[in-house]
Short mmCIF file of N, CA and C in Angstrom, two decimals:
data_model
loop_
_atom_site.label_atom_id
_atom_site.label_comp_id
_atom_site.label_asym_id
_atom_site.label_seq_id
_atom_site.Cartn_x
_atom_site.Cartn_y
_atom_site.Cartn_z
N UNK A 60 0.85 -1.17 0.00
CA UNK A 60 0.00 0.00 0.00
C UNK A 60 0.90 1.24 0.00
N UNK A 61 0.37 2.30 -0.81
CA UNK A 61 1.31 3.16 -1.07
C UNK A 61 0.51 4.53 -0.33
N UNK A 62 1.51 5.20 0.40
CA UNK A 62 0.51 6.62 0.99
C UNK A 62 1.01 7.69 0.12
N UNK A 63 0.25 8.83 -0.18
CA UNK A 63 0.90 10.20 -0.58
C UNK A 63 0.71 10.99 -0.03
N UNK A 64 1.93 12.14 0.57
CA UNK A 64 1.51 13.25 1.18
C UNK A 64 1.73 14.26 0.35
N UNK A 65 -0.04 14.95 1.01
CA UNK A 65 0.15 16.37 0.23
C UNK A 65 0.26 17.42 1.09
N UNK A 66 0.92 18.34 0.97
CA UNK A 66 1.15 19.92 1.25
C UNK A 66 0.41 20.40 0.64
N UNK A 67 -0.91 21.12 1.62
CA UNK A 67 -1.87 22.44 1.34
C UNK A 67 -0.76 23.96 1.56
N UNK A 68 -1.14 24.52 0.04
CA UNK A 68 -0.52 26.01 0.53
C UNK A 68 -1.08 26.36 1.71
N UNK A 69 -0.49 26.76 2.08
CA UNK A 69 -1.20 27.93 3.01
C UNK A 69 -0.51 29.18 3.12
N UNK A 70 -1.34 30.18 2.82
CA UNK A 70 -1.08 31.54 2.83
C UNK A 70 -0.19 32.17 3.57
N UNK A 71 0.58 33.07 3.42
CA UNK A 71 1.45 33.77 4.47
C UNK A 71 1.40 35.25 3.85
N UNK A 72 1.48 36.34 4.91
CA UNK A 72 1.41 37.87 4.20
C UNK A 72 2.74 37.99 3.82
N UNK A 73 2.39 39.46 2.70
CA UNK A 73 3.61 39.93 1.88
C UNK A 73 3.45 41.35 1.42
N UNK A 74 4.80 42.22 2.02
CA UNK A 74 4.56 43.20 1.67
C UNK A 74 5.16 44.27 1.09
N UNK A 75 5.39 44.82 0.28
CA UNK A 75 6.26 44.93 -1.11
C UNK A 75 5.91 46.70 -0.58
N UNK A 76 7.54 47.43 -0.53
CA UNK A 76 7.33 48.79 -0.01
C UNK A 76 8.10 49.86 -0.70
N UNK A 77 7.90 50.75 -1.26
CA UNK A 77 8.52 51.93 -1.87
C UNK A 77 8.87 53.30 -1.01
N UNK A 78 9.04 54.01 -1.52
CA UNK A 78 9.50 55.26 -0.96
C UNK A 78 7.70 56.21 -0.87
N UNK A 79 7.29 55.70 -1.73
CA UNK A 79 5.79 55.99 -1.92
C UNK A 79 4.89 55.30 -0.79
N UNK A 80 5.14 54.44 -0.61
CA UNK A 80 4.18 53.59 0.00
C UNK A 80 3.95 52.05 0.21
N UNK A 81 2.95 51.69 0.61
CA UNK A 81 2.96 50.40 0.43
C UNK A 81 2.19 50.16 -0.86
N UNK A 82 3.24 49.03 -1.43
CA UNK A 82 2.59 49.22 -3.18
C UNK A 82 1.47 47.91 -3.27
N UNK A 83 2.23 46.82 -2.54
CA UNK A 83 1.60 45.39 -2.10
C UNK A 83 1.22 44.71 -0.64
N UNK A 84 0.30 44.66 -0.77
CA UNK A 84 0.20 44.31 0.89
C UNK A 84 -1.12 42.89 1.34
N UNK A 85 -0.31 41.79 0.92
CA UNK A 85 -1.65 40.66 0.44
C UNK A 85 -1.13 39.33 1.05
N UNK A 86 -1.95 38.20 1.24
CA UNK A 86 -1.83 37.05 1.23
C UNK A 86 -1.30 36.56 0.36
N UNK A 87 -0.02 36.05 0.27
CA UNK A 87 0.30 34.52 -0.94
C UNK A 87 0.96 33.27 -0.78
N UNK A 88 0.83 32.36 -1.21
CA UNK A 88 1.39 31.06 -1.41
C UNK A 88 2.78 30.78 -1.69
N UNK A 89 3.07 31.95 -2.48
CA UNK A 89 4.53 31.50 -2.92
C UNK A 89 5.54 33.44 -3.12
N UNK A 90 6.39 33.31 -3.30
CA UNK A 90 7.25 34.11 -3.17
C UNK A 90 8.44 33.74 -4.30
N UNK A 91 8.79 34.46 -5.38
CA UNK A 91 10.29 34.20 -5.99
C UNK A 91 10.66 35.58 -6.30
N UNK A 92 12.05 35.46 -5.42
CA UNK A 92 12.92 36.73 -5.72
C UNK A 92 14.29 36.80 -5.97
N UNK A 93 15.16 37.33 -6.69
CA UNK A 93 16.20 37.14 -7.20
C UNK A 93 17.12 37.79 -6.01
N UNK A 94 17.72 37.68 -5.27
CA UNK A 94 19.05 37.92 -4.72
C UNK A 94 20.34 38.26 -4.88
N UNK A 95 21.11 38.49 -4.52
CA UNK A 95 22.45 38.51 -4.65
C UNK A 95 23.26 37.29 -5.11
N UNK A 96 22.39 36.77 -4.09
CA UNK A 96 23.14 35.00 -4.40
C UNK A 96 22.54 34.16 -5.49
N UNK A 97 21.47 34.46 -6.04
CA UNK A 97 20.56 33.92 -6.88
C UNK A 97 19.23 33.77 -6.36
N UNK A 98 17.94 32.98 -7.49
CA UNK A 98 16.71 32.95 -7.02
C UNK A 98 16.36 32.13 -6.20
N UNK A 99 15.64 32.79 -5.51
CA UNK A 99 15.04 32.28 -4.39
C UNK A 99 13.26 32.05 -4.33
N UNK A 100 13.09 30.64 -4.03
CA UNK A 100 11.65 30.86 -3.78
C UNK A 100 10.99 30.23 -2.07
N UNK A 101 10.17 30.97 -1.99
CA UNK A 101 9.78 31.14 -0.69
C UNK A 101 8.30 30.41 -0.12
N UNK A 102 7.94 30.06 0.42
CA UNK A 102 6.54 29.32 0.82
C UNK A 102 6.50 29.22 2.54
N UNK A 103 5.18 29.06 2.62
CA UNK A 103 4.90 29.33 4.24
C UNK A 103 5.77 28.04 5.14
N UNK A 104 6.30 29.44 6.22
CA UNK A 104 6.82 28.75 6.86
C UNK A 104 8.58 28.78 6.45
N UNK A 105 8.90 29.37 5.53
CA UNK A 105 10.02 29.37 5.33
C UNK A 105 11.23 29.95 6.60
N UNK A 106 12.18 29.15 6.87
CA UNK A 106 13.04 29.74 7.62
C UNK A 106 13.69 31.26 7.89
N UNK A 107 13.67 31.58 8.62
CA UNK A 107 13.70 33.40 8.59
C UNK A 107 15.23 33.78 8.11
N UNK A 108 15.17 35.11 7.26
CA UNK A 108 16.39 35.57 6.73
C UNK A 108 15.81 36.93 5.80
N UNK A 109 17.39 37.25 5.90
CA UNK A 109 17.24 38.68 5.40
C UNK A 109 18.44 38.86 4.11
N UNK A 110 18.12 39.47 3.02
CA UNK A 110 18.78 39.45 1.99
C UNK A 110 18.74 40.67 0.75
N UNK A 111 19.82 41.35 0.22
CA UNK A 111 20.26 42.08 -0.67
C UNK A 111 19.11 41.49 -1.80
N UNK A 112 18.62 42.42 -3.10
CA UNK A 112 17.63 41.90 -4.02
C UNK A 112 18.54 42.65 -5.32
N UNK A 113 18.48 41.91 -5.90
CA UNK A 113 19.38 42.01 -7.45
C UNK A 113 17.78 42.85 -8.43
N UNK A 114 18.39 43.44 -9.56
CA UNK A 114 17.51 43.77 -10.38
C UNK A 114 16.61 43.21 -11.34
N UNK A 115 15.23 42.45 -11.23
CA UNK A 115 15.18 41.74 -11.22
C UNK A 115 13.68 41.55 -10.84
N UNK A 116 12.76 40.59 -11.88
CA UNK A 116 11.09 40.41 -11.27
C UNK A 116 10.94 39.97 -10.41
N UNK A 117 10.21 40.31 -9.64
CA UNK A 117 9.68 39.68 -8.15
C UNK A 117 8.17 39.01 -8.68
N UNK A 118 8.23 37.83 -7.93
CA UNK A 118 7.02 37.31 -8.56
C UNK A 118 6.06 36.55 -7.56
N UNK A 119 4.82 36.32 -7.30
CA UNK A 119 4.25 36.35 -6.24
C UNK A 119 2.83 35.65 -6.85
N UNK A 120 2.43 34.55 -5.71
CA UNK A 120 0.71 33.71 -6.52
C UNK A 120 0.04 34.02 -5.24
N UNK A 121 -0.76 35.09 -5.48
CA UNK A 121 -1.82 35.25 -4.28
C UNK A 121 -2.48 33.82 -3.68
N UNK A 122 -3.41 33.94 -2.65
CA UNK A 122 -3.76 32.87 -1.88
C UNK A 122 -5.33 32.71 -3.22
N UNK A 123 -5.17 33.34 -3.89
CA UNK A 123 -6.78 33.16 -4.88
C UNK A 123 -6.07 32.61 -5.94
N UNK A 124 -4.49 32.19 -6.13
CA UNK A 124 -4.19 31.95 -7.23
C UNK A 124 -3.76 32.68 -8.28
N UNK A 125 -3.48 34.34 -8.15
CA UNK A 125 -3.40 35.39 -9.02
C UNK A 125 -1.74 35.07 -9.17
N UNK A 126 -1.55 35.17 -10.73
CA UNK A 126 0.18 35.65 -10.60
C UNK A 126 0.69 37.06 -10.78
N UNK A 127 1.25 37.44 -10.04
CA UNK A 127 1.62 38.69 -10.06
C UNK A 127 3.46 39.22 -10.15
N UNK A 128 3.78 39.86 -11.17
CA UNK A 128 5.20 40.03 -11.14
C UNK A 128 5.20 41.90 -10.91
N UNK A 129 6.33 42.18 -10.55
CA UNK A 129 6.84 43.57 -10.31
C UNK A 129 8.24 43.26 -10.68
N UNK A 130 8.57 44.44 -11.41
CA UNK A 130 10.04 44.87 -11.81
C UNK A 130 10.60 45.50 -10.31
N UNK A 131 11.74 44.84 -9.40
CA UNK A 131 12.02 45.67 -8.43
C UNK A 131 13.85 45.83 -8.83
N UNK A 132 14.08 47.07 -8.47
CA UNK A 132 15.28 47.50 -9.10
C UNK A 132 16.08 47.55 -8.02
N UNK A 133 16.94 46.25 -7.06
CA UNK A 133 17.32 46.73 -6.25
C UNK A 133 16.66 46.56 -5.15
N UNK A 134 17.43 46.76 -3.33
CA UNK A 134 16.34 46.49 -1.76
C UNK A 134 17.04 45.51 -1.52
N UNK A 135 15.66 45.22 -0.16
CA UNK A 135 16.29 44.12 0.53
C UNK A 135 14.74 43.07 1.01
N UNK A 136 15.41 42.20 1.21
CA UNK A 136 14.19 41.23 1.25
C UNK A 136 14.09 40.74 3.05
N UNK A 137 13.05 40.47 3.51
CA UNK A 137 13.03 39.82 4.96
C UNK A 137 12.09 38.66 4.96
N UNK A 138 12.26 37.65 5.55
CA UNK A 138 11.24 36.77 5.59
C UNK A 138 11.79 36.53 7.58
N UNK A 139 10.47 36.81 7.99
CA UNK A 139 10.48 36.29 9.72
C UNK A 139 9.13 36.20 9.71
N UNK A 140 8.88 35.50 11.23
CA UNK A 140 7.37 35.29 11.35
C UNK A 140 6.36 35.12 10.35
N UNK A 141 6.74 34.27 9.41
CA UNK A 141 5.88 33.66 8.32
C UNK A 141 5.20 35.24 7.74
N UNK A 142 6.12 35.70 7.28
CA UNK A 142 5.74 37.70 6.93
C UNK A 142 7.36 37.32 5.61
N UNK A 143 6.74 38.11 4.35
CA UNK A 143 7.98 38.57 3.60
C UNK A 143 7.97 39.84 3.67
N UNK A 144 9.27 40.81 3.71
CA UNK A 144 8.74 41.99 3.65
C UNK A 144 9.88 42.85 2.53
N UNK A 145 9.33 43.36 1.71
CA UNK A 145 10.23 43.73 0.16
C UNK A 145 10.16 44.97 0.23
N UNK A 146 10.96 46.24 0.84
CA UNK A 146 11.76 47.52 0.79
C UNK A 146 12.72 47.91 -0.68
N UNK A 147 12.21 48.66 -1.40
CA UNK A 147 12.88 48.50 -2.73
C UNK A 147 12.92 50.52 -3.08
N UNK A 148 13.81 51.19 -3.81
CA UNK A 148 12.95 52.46 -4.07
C UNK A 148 12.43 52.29 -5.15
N UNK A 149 12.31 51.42 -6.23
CA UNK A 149 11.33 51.21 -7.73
C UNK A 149 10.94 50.00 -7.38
N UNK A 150 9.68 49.93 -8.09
CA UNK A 150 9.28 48.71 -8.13
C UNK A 150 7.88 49.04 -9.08
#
């Protein structure tokens, strides 16, 4: 007998910030952002860290399933307490 486990997304907030404002501020499933070190993708629960963001789409699947990309030029990225948080001055 064979079992399969599945992993339900589950949502985690995200919030994408300019010199303007808050540009994004939503529930999503997934997270990919380019780094210093290279891409990175992110999902709930991910281990906490903080990181330099290369120039480069940020790309993001709301908890409804939406895909969403932003051009961010540059920042820094945080992931703690199941929270991403994206400080950029363009985006």
């Amino acid at each position: 007998m064979v079992y399969l486990l599945i992993m339900s997304a589950t949502a985690f907030d995200l919030e994408l910030i300019t010199p303007e404002g808050i540009l994004v501020q939503d529930k999503v499933v997934e997270v990919v952002a380019v780094t210093e070190a290279g891409e990175i993708g992110i999902l709930n629960r991910h281990t906490d860290l903080q990181s330099t963001l290369g120039s480069a789409p940020l790309r993001f699947k709301s908890e409804a399933g939406k895909l969403d990309t932003y051009a961010v030029l540059g920042g820094v990225i945080e992931v703690k307490d199941n929270k991403v948080t994206v400080i950029t001055d363009f985006a």
